Amino acid sequence: MPEGTDVVAAHLTAIEQLDPHLHAYVYVNRAAEASDGPLAGTTTAVKDNLPVAGMPWTDGSAAWRDRIADHDDPSVARLRAAGSAILGKTNLPELAASVGTANAIFPATNNPWRDGITPGGSSGGSAAAVAAGMATFGIGTDMGGSIRIPASCCGVVGLRPSLNRVPTDIIDAAGLSVTAPLARTVALVRRAFGVMVDEEPQREASAARRRIGVALETSLGVHPASREACRRAADALDAAGHVVKRIEWESEAVAEGYGIVRRASMASFPADLERFGPAIRGLVEQGRKLNALDFFSAYERATIVAQSVVNAPLLAEFDFLLTPTLGLPPMAIEAVPAFLSEPYRAYVQFVLPVSFAKVPAISIPAGLHDGLPVGVQVVGRFAREWALLDLAEELERIHGFGFREPEGVR
């Protein structure tokens, strides 16, 4: 019997018991089998905008309701070859365009911590599956925060690698999206990421004092729970011997540019406009009216600000940056702000500039507010994921941080 057979069976049983209520999966491979390799004894849940051979590939849209993939995305192929059992496909908003996980063809995904609360988005199904114990790894994509947002909302660890570190077949017209892992611990994320980039996981030779820039306030305002989680993380890292210093944070100009860039990228989807839901249809229509100058001007403006806010401090003064992951705590499913709206900006104000800076970042669980998870984001230098994971693991070990079993599924 291959190693991990019991794990596969346990996760399939958990899916059978929990998912009729959580709706994290849109397709379950009940014939999934364990195999040998460095990831033997693990399972993987894949966001339904990535192809997995023989499984549905809907992108959360009626436009592709009946599409079946004929191949594995390279990241999935590497995880499969390393021995992880691919359990199925997970829910997402249509075209991955929301900070929640609801669409017109599948039931909305619930947060494992509380019924009726969003798991975040757009990789919300994958994050919920991991948090609820229905998969070892969740695989998703992150363009404007879509790994880090649900990681924070569900109380798991989510890594956004540097741009182009993980191979994928998915074409992103905006040049911002990455394929990335979620898991319950930094150690598990490290294992998955190593396989996905085909590198042996590395660790720094010594636990040196790091220079860390901390953002706690913005012009948009930060919810007290988000700010307090970040302050506790900063205090903990300071007490551990690192050099911690406050920095300024700006996101409004990035959000304005992203609004144009994202609309333009959505206009590139090759499908009949009438087959999209009303909200997406409107954004696609707006995107199809944009011209090349609109796109490149918006992209340049957003990138210039992101370079100033994120890359300049990293290159000139700091090894890492620390922020809240989100500007607001998890909210009710019906309260999720419309994609690219004004309220949406406050929610994503810390994750979005990092995407345009193209550097790696990780969301780490940082306790609870009103019984729901809150996360903090650590940002590193370009292609320095292993060093970023080292610091994340150090923070995770400190009391008050790291994964907790969701009370909603106990």
Coordinates of C-alpha atoms in Angstrom, one line a residue, residues 65 229 243 271 299:
R65 CA -19.4 25.0 -17.2
A229 CA -2.3 42.0 14.8
V243 CA 15.4 45.9 14.1
A271 CA -16.0 33.8 -24.6
Y299 CA 0.2 49.9 -15.4

